[in-house]
Amino acid sequence: MPVSVRPVARPSRGLWEQVYILEVVRGLGVTFRHFFVNLWRHGLKLAGRATEPGAVTIQYPDDPAVLGRRARTRHRLLRRADGSPRCTSCLLCETICPAKCIHITAEESPDPGVEKRARSFDIDIGMCVFCGHCVEACPVDAIRMDADRVELAAYSRTALIWDIESLMQEPR
Amino acid sequence: MAKTIKFRLDGTAVEALEGETVLEAAERAGLRIPHYCWHKALGNPGNCRMCVVEVEGAPKPQAACRLPAKEGLVVRSASPASRRAQSAALELHLVDHPLDCPVCDQAGECGLQDYYMDIGRYPSAMREDKAHAAKRVPVGPHIMLDQERCILCTRCARFVSQVSKSHELGIFGRGHNEAVALVPGRVLDNPYSGCLADVCPVGALTDRDFRFQVRVWYLDGADSVCPGCSRGCGIRVHTSTRRPWHNKGRRLARLKPRFTEVNGHWICDEGRYGYADFDTDRLGKVMRLKDPSAELGWDVVCDEVAVAIRQGMLKDPAGLAVVASGGLSNEDWRAFRSLFVDALKLERFLFAPEPDQVGEQDELLRRRDKVPNLEGGKAAGFGTQIKSLDWDGLAGEIESGKVWGLYVVDRDPVKVWGERGRALAEGLSLLVCQGPRKGLTGGLAHYRLPATDWLEEAGSFTNFQGQVQTYLPALKPLGAARPDWDIFSALEKAVNG
Ligand code: SF4
Ligand code: SF4
Ligand code: SF4
């Protein structure tokens, strides 16, 4: 799978942004707004007048990231009982993917009961928009985005392309 | 003129010819009634029951494919009662169907999928286990059979008995055990076997060649004409260019028959499967043998070739021979004649077929000449006023020094001449190779002029019956390639200075 790159224009800066002092004051305004709003919410919680506290700082990466139960994180491909991939290479995920970042090629499976399987299955995670459509589209529940891994950074664009092996190795 | 019969179908007035059924008349009028077993060229056994319609005055629904059109008949094919009957027939077809659309190549162009979305959408009442049958049976070199997906419409059995007359397939057993299978001891290997994947309305017979290459919804299409023989069958070209990793990177995915008067509903396997290597060995760059890496423009090369031709002809005006192929379109032949006959007044032409361009002929479609446009050449005078040399004759004239230059259009003489081909080509003082593919000649030619192949240009072929048929481009030209007629006229301009 070749690396794909989309150039994006940088936002331009007007005079207002270039006079830094004004932007600094605006930024501090945001900081102080959050400070006082959260102070107020924590106060309400302490006084027993609210169920949820204000925002809490998580010491990531020293503490693990807290993910919602339905968070969509990196993909994984599930296996059958015999260890072979569940994917039937129907290409429905590739078809639905709005980012066109799934590339699959199919081949004949040696098992006549399986018939068709993926020869290659690549996801360019650098292009993925984490919409989860691929998971919804799969008719055999072969692809999921529940690996709960969000550290996806890599040193090159090619390393952001995951092949079938790495997608299948992903532990739950 | 045959008498016409007027009846009404879903509120529309339809005119039928005498002897036509309601379904035939509706199809001719462009109105669709669901059906599987009826096929215009294969008859109406009336076994699929998908075309059941309500007829005013009849107590029970009628099968439209067996119902003769009668004056004043009022037919409803989309009324709730008809829909219910059709949906029930569909449910019965799907009782033992494996529902393996994810791995089925027919998905996206399947009669079962289409009608389910259109008139089905019922919650299945089937609570029993499905009966299983043989899957993935390679019944012949081109066709894969899946008995579980078969709806027993018998189209395939009728095709092999009525059209190809080769009788390899039959319907065996009855009731729950009824199945399509090969006649014992036979393989499905006839010159038209690919058509079975077209007549099968579901995914029971699929094309082995196309299997798993690309999903049908990624295909683009264009109407074209098969260049495989002088019949010129109408074809629909399916290409896969949106996602280059599919179809092993090849742009041409498959050829399907397109109904025309010339070929009816069918095409032969030679034509259908003959273009797997369409994109191999292609020319895309204008090239000079002396400095192959130079970036040359068309103008420069046309001028150089024109000068070389003119200079050679000053010494010996009759010593330039032209090898042309019967694959040129009518437009190409006209420009060809204008350049080589009218402007340059050449005498030595070779347009006889290569040894492997003559093949089998049969009653149905296939013709002996495996090139599409000999008639177009004849219309331009080649083969009538102008006679063709033969391959040995031309080789002899090169050896004896009578021919100093050779202009080759879409042919590979070095391959035809075999062992002595290389020496013959190297003995020439000018060798120009124009065409879509390099071949052996292209490797030795002083100039290589890339031309588009038939799928990359628009044009017309005249078939052996004199039918002129146009074809449309399905693919983009590769690199700097131009249509042959365009190269001939550019060269003519350069030659005339
Ligand atoms: S999450 Fe969305 S963008 Fe990412 S691979 Fe799946 S369908 Fe494509
Ligand atoms: S939708 Fe599921 S089965 Fe189909 S190709 Fe994608 S992962 Fe494989
Ligand atoms: S294999 Fe196809 S064409 Fe033949 S009977 Fe079955 S459904 Fe009909």
XYZ file of C-alpha atoms and ligand atoms in Angstrom:
693
model
C 0.000 0.000 0.000
C 1.536 3.328 -0.985
C 1.673 6.193 1.471
C -0.866 8.888 0.696
C -0.392 12.507 1.709
C -2.837 15.384 1.542
C -1.234 18.858 1.698
C -3.216 21.292 3.856
C -2.746 25.063 3.631
C -1.493 26.817 6.795
C -3.947 29.298 8.315
C -2.802 32.846 7.635
C -2.233 35.336 10.478
C -3.681 38.809 10.361
C -2.333 41.904 12.105
C -4.446 41.173 15.198
C -2.761 37.784 15.699
C 0.688 39.184 14.961
C 0.483 41.702 17.802
C 1.111 38.956 20.348
C 0.132 40.805 23.461
C -3.559 40.777 22.545
C -3.573 37.022 21.817
C -1.768 36.352 25.118
C -4.430 38.238 27.023
C -7.160 36.344 25.178
C -5.494 33.008 25.989
C -5.211 33.894 29.668
C -8.892 34.779 29.561
C -9.726 31.253 28.469
C -7.513 29.757 31.167
C -9.101 31.805 33.906
C -12.602 31.052 32.643
C -11.926 27.333 32.958
C -10.320 27.854 36.372
C -13.301 29.653 37.861
C -15.958 27.478 36.219
C -14.295 24.320 37.485
C -13.738 25.815 40.943
C -17.458 26.543 41.075
C -18.338 22.963 39.987
C -15.987 21.358 42.513
C -17.511 23.608 45.155
C -21.034 22.498 44.260
C -19.956 18.835 44.419
C -18.377 19.374 47.852
C -21.500 21.045 49.073
C -23.500 18.059 47.815
C -25.426 20.158 45.283
C -24.089 18.397 42.146
C -23.303 14.786 41.167
C -20.375 15.432 38.834
C -17.237 17.348 39.867
C -15.487 19.816 37.582
C -12.640 18.806 35.253
C -9.864 16.674 36.747
C -6.292 16.623 35.480
C -5.052 13.121 34.618
C -1.297 12.660 34.878
C -1.025 11.052 31.424
C 1.285 9.359 30.442
C 2.359 8.519 34.009
C -1.204 7.437 34.717
C -3.042 5.496 32.011
C -5.445 7.307 29.737
C -9.068 6.998 30.782
C -11.171 5.888 27.816
C -14.925 5.799 27.469
C -16.481 2.357 27.240
C -17.347 2.824 23.596
C -14.181 4.645 22.578
C -13.040 3.801 19.044
C -9.338 3.096 19.167
C -6.963 1.180 16.946
C -8.439 -1.579 14.787
C -7.940 -5.259 15.271
C -8.898 -8.232 13.132
C -10.491 -11.138 14.951
C -9.606 -14.783 14.454
C -11.617 -17.946 14.036
C -11.225 -20.772 16.532
C -8.439 -22.224 14.357
C -6.470 -18.975 14.385
C -7.163 -17.936 10.791
C -8.635 -14.480 10.229
C -12.408 -14.212 10.400
C -12.406 -11.695 7.593
C -14.065 -13.061 4.449
C -12.611 -10.331 2.281
C -16.044 -9.106 1.251
C -14.678 -5.576 0.911
C -17.662 -4.000 2.628
C -15.413 -2.120 5.054
C -13.225 -0.932 2.221
C -16.350 0.203 0.389
C -17.884 2.108 3.297
C -14.636 3.714 4.520
C -14.968 7.447 3.879
C -11.201 7.968 4.151
C -10.478 5.202 1.600
C -7.748 4.009 3.931
C -8.540 0.259 3.852
C -6.897 -1.641 1.009
C -7.806 -5.321 0.643
C -6.928 -7.869 -2.002
C -8.671 -11.227 -1.993
C -7.672 -14.761 -2.842
C -9.050 -18.281 -2.888
C -9.022 -19.924 0.529
C -7.773 -23.521 0.729
C -10.798 -24.320 2.911
C -13.864 -24.706 0.627
C -16.129 -23.781 3.520
C -14.392 -20.407 3.754
C -13.977 -19.914 0.011
C -12.560 -16.397 0.002
C -9.988 -14.807 2.244
C -7.785 -11.733 2.340
C -4.399 -11.969 0.687
C -3.537 -8.549 2.041
C -5.402 -6.240 4.379
C -3.821 -2.841 4.992
C -5.142 0.101 6.964
C -3.412 3.449 6.659
C -4.052 4.715 10.164
C -2.643 8.091 9.178
C -5.672 8.563 6.935
C -8.286 6.929 9.182
C -10.854 9.296 10.669
C -11.935 6.812 13.373
C -15.545 6.914 12.291
C -16.093 3.225 13.018
C -18.053 2.648 9.816
C -15.844 -0.350 8.996
C -16.867 -2.030 12.234
C -20.530 -1.381 11.525
C -20.293 -2.639 7.951
C -18.574 -5.940 8.640
C -21.098 -8.776 8.255
C -19.002 -11.276 10.213
C -17.737 -9.135 13.105
C -14.164 -9.528 11.893
C -12.971 -6.000 12.518
C -13.300 -4.098 15.738
C -11.892 -0.867 17.120
C -11.802 -1.928 20.747
C -8.068 -2.533 21.239
C -8.102 0.444 23.659
C -4.824 1.678 22.270
C -4.489 5.310 21.440
C -0.715 5.649 21.211
C -0.427 5.328 17.458
C 2.423 7.694 16.691
C 5.225 6.449 14.466
C 8.425 7.846 13.025
C 7.432 7.466 9.376
C 4.295 7.454 7.302
C 4.970 3.894 6.159
C 4.959 2.748 9.776
C 1.397 4.061 10.012
C 0.245 1.468 7.505
C -0.759 -1.694 9.321
C -0.895 -5.003 7.535
C -2.979 -8.077 8.282
C -0.342 -9.574 10.586
C -0.130 -6.593 12.901
C -3.906 -6.139 12.849
C -4.391 -9.754 13.911
C -1.742 -9.664 16.624
C -3.426 -6.833 18.446
C -4.474 -8.169 21.878
C -7.753 -7.148 23.374
C -47.141 -6.370 -40.786
C -48.078 -8.506 -37.874
C -51.247 -7.669 -36.041
C -50.764 -5.792 -32.776
C -52.691 -6.514 -29.632
C -53.344 -3.819 -27.066
C -53.512 -4.523 -23.353
C -52.873 -2.613 -20.145
C -50.053 -3.319 -17.718
C -50.041 -1.394 -14.440
C -52.085 1.352 -16.063
C -49.822 1.690 -19.112
C -51.082 0.757 -22.569
C -48.778 -1.876 -24.097
C -48.774 -3.133 -27.669
C -47.895 -6.759 -28.216
C -47.190 -8.549 -31.473
C -49.267 -11.554 -32.297
C -48.083 -14.615 -30.386
C -46.151 -12.645 -27.790
C -46.563 -13.235 -24.092
C -47.318 -10.495 -21.600
C -43.733 -10.643 -20.285
C -42.153 -10.371 -23.729
C -44.342 -7.429 -24.686
C -43.592 -5.712 -21.383
C -39.821 -6.156 -21.811
C -39.994 -4.784 -25.337
C -41.882 -1.774 -24.030
C -39.201 -1.268 -21.369
C -41.467 -2.310 -18.470
C -39.925 -4.711 -15.997
C -41.727 -7.698 -14.543
C -39.541 -9.747 -12.170
C -38.304 -13.003 -13.684
C -35.430 -15.510 -13.528
C -36.106 -18.400 -15.863
C -37.338 -16.479 -18.899
C -34.557 -15.313 -21.208
C -35.236 -13.733 -24.549
C -33.023 -16.220 -26.345
C -33.696 -19.277 -24.190
C -37.461 -19.505 -23.868
C -39.901 -19.608 -20.984
C -40.187 -22.841 -19.018
C -42.232 -20.971 -16.426
C -40.599 -22.633 -13.462
C -39.323 -19.751 -11.357
C -42.784 -18.250 -10.707
C -41.281 -14.798 -10.156
C -43.372 -13.203 -12.903
C -46.734 -13.953 -11.336
C -49.140 -11.094 -11.970
C -52.743 -10.297 -11.209
C -55.028 -10.442 -14.225
C -58.455 -8.862 -14.042
C -61.118 -11.527 -14.207
C -58.746 -14.404 -13.432
C -59.317 -16.036 -10.047
C -55.608 -16.751 -9.416
C -52.326 -15.002 -10.243
C -50.889 -15.905 -13.652
C -47.286 -16.371 -14.802
C -46.658 -13.482 -17.206
C -44.081 -15.458 -19.162
C -46.681 -18.106 -20.125
C -49.626 -15.740 -20.531
C -50.365 -14.890 -24.179
C -51.170 -11.220 -24.658
C -54.869 -10.803 -25.400
C -56.789 -7.785 -26.591
C -58.099 -5.772 -23.642
C -56.271 -7.731 -20.937
C -55.766 -5.742 -17.722
C -52.597 -6.882 -15.923
C -51.247 -5.653 -12.613
C -47.667 -6.632 -11.813
C -47.100 -4.250 -8.912
C -50.387 -4.510 -7.042
C -50.226 -5.692 -3.412
C -51.549 -9.123 -4.388
C -48.953 -9.563 -7.189
C -46.172 -8.355 -4.932
C -47.206 -10.784 -2.242
C -47.177 -13.655 -4.720
C -43.774 -12.628 -6.122
C -42.342 -12.200 -2.654
C -43.596 -15.668 -1.714
C -41.903 -17.131 -4.805
C -38.680 -15.369 -3.838
C -38.889 -16.691 -0.292
C -39.209 -20.195 -1.672
C -36.104 -19.677 -3.822
C -34.169 -18.605 -0.757
C -35.230 -21.507 1.467
C -31.983 -23.398 0.911
C -29.891 -20.492 -0.310
C -26.695 -20.138 1.753
C -26.890 -16.298 1.891
C -23.146 -16.051 1.422
C -23.213 -12.725 -0.400
C -20.026 -11.570 1.381
C -17.954 -14.114 -0.533
C -20.106 -14.307 -3.656
C -18.834 -12.626 -6.794
C -22.355 -12.008 -8.044
C -23.109 -9.685 -5.126
C -23.980 -6.295 -6.545
C -25.446 -7.663 -9.766
C -27.476 -10.570 -8.408
C -31.118 -11.192 -9.246
C -31.805 -12.457 -5.739
C -30.371 -9.361 -4.081
C -32.161 -7.034 -6.471
C -35.590 -8.599 -6.073
C -35.190 -9.015 -2.330
C -34.580 -5.289 -1.966
C -37.322 -4.522 -4.460
C -40.183 -6.858 -3.573
C -38.887 -9.115 -0.774
C -38.001 -7.535 2.549
C -40.009 -10.188 4.386
C -38.902 -11.629 7.693
C -37.894 -15.188 6.846
C -40.333 -17.852 7.995
C -37.758 -20.595 7.471
C -37.018 -22.363 10.747
C -35.507 -25.584 9.406
C -31.821 -26.218 8.718
C -30.746 -25.418 5.209
C -29.973 -28.293 2.863
C -26.342 -28.233 1.801
C -24.883 -29.074 -1.584
C -21.587 -28.859 -3.443
C -19.824 -25.499 -3.418
C -16.917 -24.157 -5.420
C -16.943 -26.840 -8.105
C -14.731 -25.912 -11.066
C -16.982 -27.399 -13.758
C -14.821 -26.156 -16.610
C -11.841 -23.973 -17.408
C -13.884 -20.795 -17.110
C -16.870 -21.531 -14.908
C -17.294 -22.233 -11.193
C -20.492 -23.897 -9.975
C -22.070 -23.423 -6.573
C -25.072 -25.734 -6.268
C -26.294 -24.109 -3.065
C -26.800 -20.757 -4.730
C -28.675 -22.220 -7.699
C -32.384 -21.443 -7.993
C -32.956 -24.131 -10.651
C -34.143 -21.757 -13.314
C -32.637 -24.138 -15.945
C -31.238 -21.306 -18.043
C -27.796 -22.927 -18.062
C -29.152 -26.306 -19.118
C -31.128 -24.630 -21.909
C -28.040 -22.715 -23.030
C -25.927 -25.838 -23.415
C -28.706 -27.661 -25.226
C -30.032 -24.872 -27.455
C -27.139 -22.484 -28.065
C -23.781 -24.168 -27.630
C -25.419 -27.568 -28.315
C -22.719 -29.175 -26.224
C -25.001 -30.656 -23.514
C -22.503 -30.654 -20.642
C -24.877 -29.535 -17.897
C -28.152 -30.958 -16.722
C -30.655 -30.766 -13.895
C -30.619 -33.966 -11.898
C -32.772 -35.347 -9.069
C -36.050 -33.941 -7.893
C -37.607 -32.087 -5.011
C -35.169 -31.158 -2.294
C -32.344 -33.015 -4.041
C -32.735 -31.385 -7.434
C -29.446 -29.847 -8.552
C -27.512 -28.584 -11.520
C -24.520 -30.780 -12.277
C -22.223 -31.867 -15.047
C -23.340 -34.762 -17.195
C -21.184 -37.641 -15.882
C -17.839 -37.780 -17.617
C -18.076 -34.308 -19.142
C -16.405 -30.977 -18.439
C -17.953 -27.654 -19.284
C -15.531 -26.754 -22.013
C -17.172 -25.299 -25.080
C -16.191 -22.192 -27.056
C -19.050 -20.225 -25.492
C -18.861 -21.443 -21.890
C -18.258 -17.946 -20.502
C -21.841 -17.026 -21.436
C -23.098 -19.288 -18.651
C -21.903 -16.801 -16.055
C -24.007 -14.201 -17.875
C -27.195 -16.239 -18.212
C -27.182 -17.444 -14.611
C -29.267 -14.814 -12.803
C -27.657 -15.610 -9.447
C -24.187 -16.482 -8.185
C -24.396 -20.199 -8.961
C -22.289 -19.984 -12.108
C -19.503 -17.444 -11.868
C -16.526 -16.567 -13.953
C -13.302 -18.189 -12.702
C -11.223 -15.631 -14.531
C -12.917 -12.725 -12.760
C -13.352 -14.463 -9.422
C -12.315 -12.361 -6.408
C -10.462 -9.860 -8.596
C -12.650 -6.837 -7.965
C -16.091 -6.166 -6.557
C -18.537 -5.267 -9.308
C -19.444 -1.939 -7.760
C -15.949 -0.650 -8.418
C -16.231 -1.265 -12.164
C -16.734 1.330 -14.854
C -18.091 0.427 -18.245
C -18.140 1.446 -21.872
C -19.756 0.033 -24.996
C -17.303 -1.442 -27.416
C -16.856 -3.997 -30.167
C -14.805 -7.169 -29.791
C -11.711 -7.113 -32.020
C -11.203 -10.864 -31.661
C -12.498 -11.842 -35.098
C -14.242 -10.399 -38.118
C -17.717 -10.921 -36.573
C -17.332 -7.854 -34.358
C -19.569 -8.841 -31.453
C -20.972 -6.060 -29.307
C -19.330 -6.001 -25.894
C -19.521 -4.065 -22.689
C -16.045 -3.381 -21.318
C -15.695 -3.339 -17.541
C -12.624 -1.579 -16.214
C -11.174 -1.233 -12.740
C -9.215 1.991 -12.388
C -10.542 3.584 -9.218
C -8.613 1.312 -6.877
C -5.472 0.126 -8.596
C -4.655 -2.511 -5.967
C -7.678 -4.544 -7.101
C -7.662 -6.857 -10.119
C -3.891 -7.407 -9.740
C -3.318 -3.859 -10.938
C -4.780 -4.530 -14.392
C -7.095 -1.874 -15.779
C -9.255 -4.189 -17.845
C -11.442 -6.291 -15.565
C -13.751 -8.259 -17.873
C -15.673 -8.214 -21.122
C -19.383 -8.926 -21.212
C -21.628 -9.433 -24.231
C -23.787 -6.505 -25.299
C -26.913 -7.299 -27.272
C -26.639 -6.324 -30.928
C -28.116 -7.680 -34.135
C -24.682 -9.046 -34.993
C -24.074 -11.287 -31.996
C -27.392 -11.567 -30.200
C -26.767 -12.158 -26.513
C -23.498 -14.078 -26.695
C -19.759 -13.756 -27.255
C -17.177 -16.504 -27.562
C -14.564 -17.392 -24.950
C -11.625 -16.470 -27.176
C -12.918 -12.915 -27.335
C -13.977 -12.775 -23.711
C -10.741 -14.043 -22.210
C -8.315 -12.925 -24.905
C -7.235 -9.655 -23.326
C -5.790 -10.593 -19.943
C -2.442 -9.131 -21.021
C -3.960 -5.935 -22.374
C -1.568 -3.763 -20.367
C 1.637 -5.761 -20.756
C 4.484 -4.734 -23.046
C 2.803 -1.410 -23.766
C 4.424 1.567 -25.481
C 3.868 4.941 -23.852
C 6.861 6.976 -24.967
C 7.952 8.326 -28.312
C 11.416 6.861 -28.719
C 14.489 6.879 -30.934
C 16.712 3.779 -30.822
C 19.952 5.834 -30.887
C 19.290 7.612 -27.584
C 16.456 5.752 -25.884
C 16.402 7.931 -22.788
C 15.875 11.244 -24.647
C 12.541 12.979 -23.972
C 11.187 13.467 -27.464
C 8.078 15.283 -28.575
C 5.796 14.060 -31.343
C 6.729 17.004 -33.590
C 10.434 16.237 -33.479
C 9.993 12.552 -34.204
C 7.411 13.054 -36.953
C 9.816 15.448 -38.659
C 12.754 13.058 -38.303
C 10.756 10.114 -39.629
C 9.456 12.208 -42.518
C 12.998 13.297 -43.432
C 14.283 9.716 -43.266
C 11.423 8.539 -45.503
C 11.939 11.355 -47.994
C 15.712 10.816 -48.165
C 15.375 7.074 -48.629
C 12.745 7.565 -51.300
C 14.975 9.942 -53.269
C 17.280 6.975 -53.878
C 14.682 4.237 -54.219
C 11.024 5.340 -54.144
C 9.623 1.804 -54.160
C 11.883 0.410 -51.437
C 9.720 1.345 -48.456
C 7.291 -1.373 -47.396
C 4.406 -1.005 -44.960
C 3.058 -3.738 -42.715
C -0.454 -3.017 -41.471
C -2.886 -5.001 -39.379
C -6.548 -5.798 -39.746
C -6.975 -4.324 -36.286
C -7.019 -0.775 -37.632
C -10.332 1.066 -37.436
C -12.077 2.529 -40.485
C -10.780 5.958 -39.501
C -7.225 4.570 -39.289
C -7.503 2.924 -42.703
C -8.592 6.171 -44.301
C -5.659 8.136 -42.844
C -3.350 5.215 -43.655
C -4.362 5.302 -47.306
C -4.058 9.038 -47.461
C -0.483 8.932 -46.120
C 1.028 5.874 -47.747
C -0.905 5.591 -51.006
C -1.965 9.121 -51.882
C 0.908 11.172 -50.451
C 3.887 8.807 -50.612
C 2.671 6.604 -53.506
C 4.112 3.425 -52.025
C 3.582 0.038 -53.653
C 4.705 -2.600 -51.194
C 2.116 -3.418 -48.553
C 1.646 -6.396 -46.311
C -1.670 -6.868 -44.577
C -1.934 -10.646 -44.767
C -2.691 -12.184 -41.364
C 0.031 -13.433 -39.065
C 0.005 -17.238 -38.894
C -1.759 -17.174 -35.524
C -4.430 -14.761 -36.734
C -6.321 -17.477 -38.555
C -8.344 -19.808 -36.423
C -11.507 -21.764 -35.943
C -14.855 -20.827 -37.395
C -18.289 -22.073 -36.400
C -21.970 -21.648 -37.145
C -22.732 -19.476 -34.148
C -20.344 -16.524 -34.036
C -16.673 -17.281 -34.473
C -15.028 -16.373 -37.774
C -11.823 -17.680 -39.299
C -10.074 -14.299 -39.492
C -9.026 -13.298 -36.026
C -8.824 -9.603 -36.850
C -11.793 -7.244 -36.697
C -11.575 -4.971 -39.675
C -10.466 -6.588 -42.927
C -13.562 -5.138 -44.606
C -12.565 -1.620 -43.567
C -9.195 -2.221 -45.197
C -10.889 -3.474 -48.340
C -13.059 -0.373 -48.463
C -9.836 1.665 -48.477
C -8.537 -0.428 -51.361
C -6.320 -2.883 -49.519
C -7.002 -6.369 -50.757
C -8.941 -5.049 -53.758
C -6.828 -2.625 -55.873
C -3.772 -3.006 -53.713
C -2.452 -6.529 -53.253
C -0.692 -7.793 -50.167
C 2.773 -9.299 -50.087
C 3.174 -12.437 -48.023
C 5.550 -12.783 -45.101
C 8.134 -14.860 -46.953
C 7.968 -12.616 -50.007
C 8.675 -9.545 -47.902
C 11.542 -11.266 -46.095
C 13.049 -12.222 -49.471
C 12.834 -8.663 -50.751
C 14.571 -7.340 -47.641
C 17.322 -9.939 -48.019
C 17.850 -9.104 -51.676
C 18.056 -5.415 -50.857
C 14.929 -4.404 -52.775
C 13.364 -3.107 -49.577
C 15.424 -0.655 -47.520
C 12.779 0.512 -45.076
C 9.853 -0.949 -43.194
C 6.969 0.873 -41.503
C 5.175 -1.501 -39.158
C 1.724 -0.711 -37.782
C 0.494 -2.832 -34.885
C 2.240 -6.018 -36.042
C 5.322 -7.980 -35.021
C 7.186 -9.153 -38.149
C 10.339 -10.036 -36.224
C 8.289 -12.555 -34.243
C 6.654 -13.942 -37.403
C 10.010 -14.397 -39.137
C 11.384 -16.286 -36.161
C 15.108 -16.924 -36.165
C 15.996 -14.804 -39.150
C 13.775 -11.910 -37.977
C 16.514 -10.135 -36.054
C 18.988 -10.174 -38.953
C 16.305 -8.944 -41.352
C 15.364 -6.053 -39.079
C 18.987 -5.059 -38.528
C 19.618 -5.021 -42.275
C 17.055 -2.251 -42.798
C 18.124 1.371 -42.957
C 14.777 2.520 -41.537
C 12.471 0.543 -39.273
C 9.521 2.330 -37.677
C 7.293 0.558 -35.182
C 3.922 2.124 -34.515
C 1.429 0.439 -32.256
C 0.203 -0.155 -28.741
C 2.731 -2.891 -27.914
C 6.463 -3.213 -28.240
C 6.870 -6.828 -29.247
C 10.174 -7.999 -30.703
C 10.019 -5.489 -33.553
C 9.692 -2.554 -31.158
C 12.956 -3.525 -29.487
C 14.858 -3.165 -32.785
C 12.973 -0.282 -34.409
C 14.770 3.004 -35.115
C 11.646 4.858 -34.051
C 8.880 3.722 -31.738
C 5.569 5.544 -32.026
C 3.122 4.649 -29.233
C -0.454 4.240 -30.448
C -3.640 3.696 -28.458
C -5.231 0.279 -28.420
C -8.900 -0.137 -29.289
C -10.099 0.276 -25.707
C -8.458 3.689 -25.465
C -9.933 5.317 -28.543
C -13.221 5.774 -30.337
C -13.615 4.345 -33.805
C -15.503 1.918 -35.961
C -14.995 -1.561 -37.395
C -16.736 -3.006 -40.427
C -17.514 -6.672 -39.877
C -17.534 -9.418 -42.502
C -21.204 -8.741 -43.262
C -20.472 -5.074 -43.933
C -21.982 -3.886 -40.628
C -20.220 -0.755 -39.401
C -20.144 -0.613 -35.618
C -18.681 2.097 -33.432
C -16.772 1.544 -30.226
C -16.171 4.024 -27.433
C -13.104 4.553 -25.244
C -13.145 2.672 -21.956
C -9.671 3.630 -20.731
C -7.310 6.579 -20.903
C -4.382 6.375 -23.343
C -1.057 5.443 -21.772
C 1.628 8.121 -21.738
C 2.001 9.939 -25.030
C 0.029 7.396 -27.075
C -2.237 8.744 -29.830
C -4.757 7.012 -32.089
C -3.235 5.565 -35.262
C -5.169 7.898 -37.596
C -3.851 10.852 -35.646
C -0.246 9.680 -36.068
C -0.770 9.065 -39.795
C -2.141 12.555 -40.333
C 0.622 14.190 -38.275
C 3.151 12.288 -40.361
C 1.409 13.271 -43.558
C 1.709 16.910 -42.583
C 5.413 16.446 -41.857
C 6.001 14.564 -45.120
C 4.288 17.262 -47.145
C 6.536 19.756 -45.340
S -12.700 3.950 11.243
Fe -13.637 4.920 9.430
S -11.904 5.906 8.401
Fe -11.023 4.432 9.840
S -10.720 2.564 8.663
Fe -12.749 2.387 9.618
S -14.177 3.196 8.104
Fe -12.107 3.862 7.480
S -16.171 -6.009 6.279
Fe -15.309 -7.553 7.661
S -15.259 -9.457 6.492
Fe -15.578 -7.801 5.028
S -13.504 -7.296 4.335
Fe -13.946 -5.922 6.048
S -13.151 -6.973 7.867
Fe -13.266 -8.471 6.211
S -26.903 -22.623 -12.184
Fe -27.767 -20.569 -12.533
S -28.583 -20.689 -14.615
Fe -28.283 -22.790 -13.953
S -30.253 -23.420 -13.094
Fe -29.015 -22.663 -11.403
S -29.574 -20.503 -11.190
Fe -30.287 -21.168 -13.209
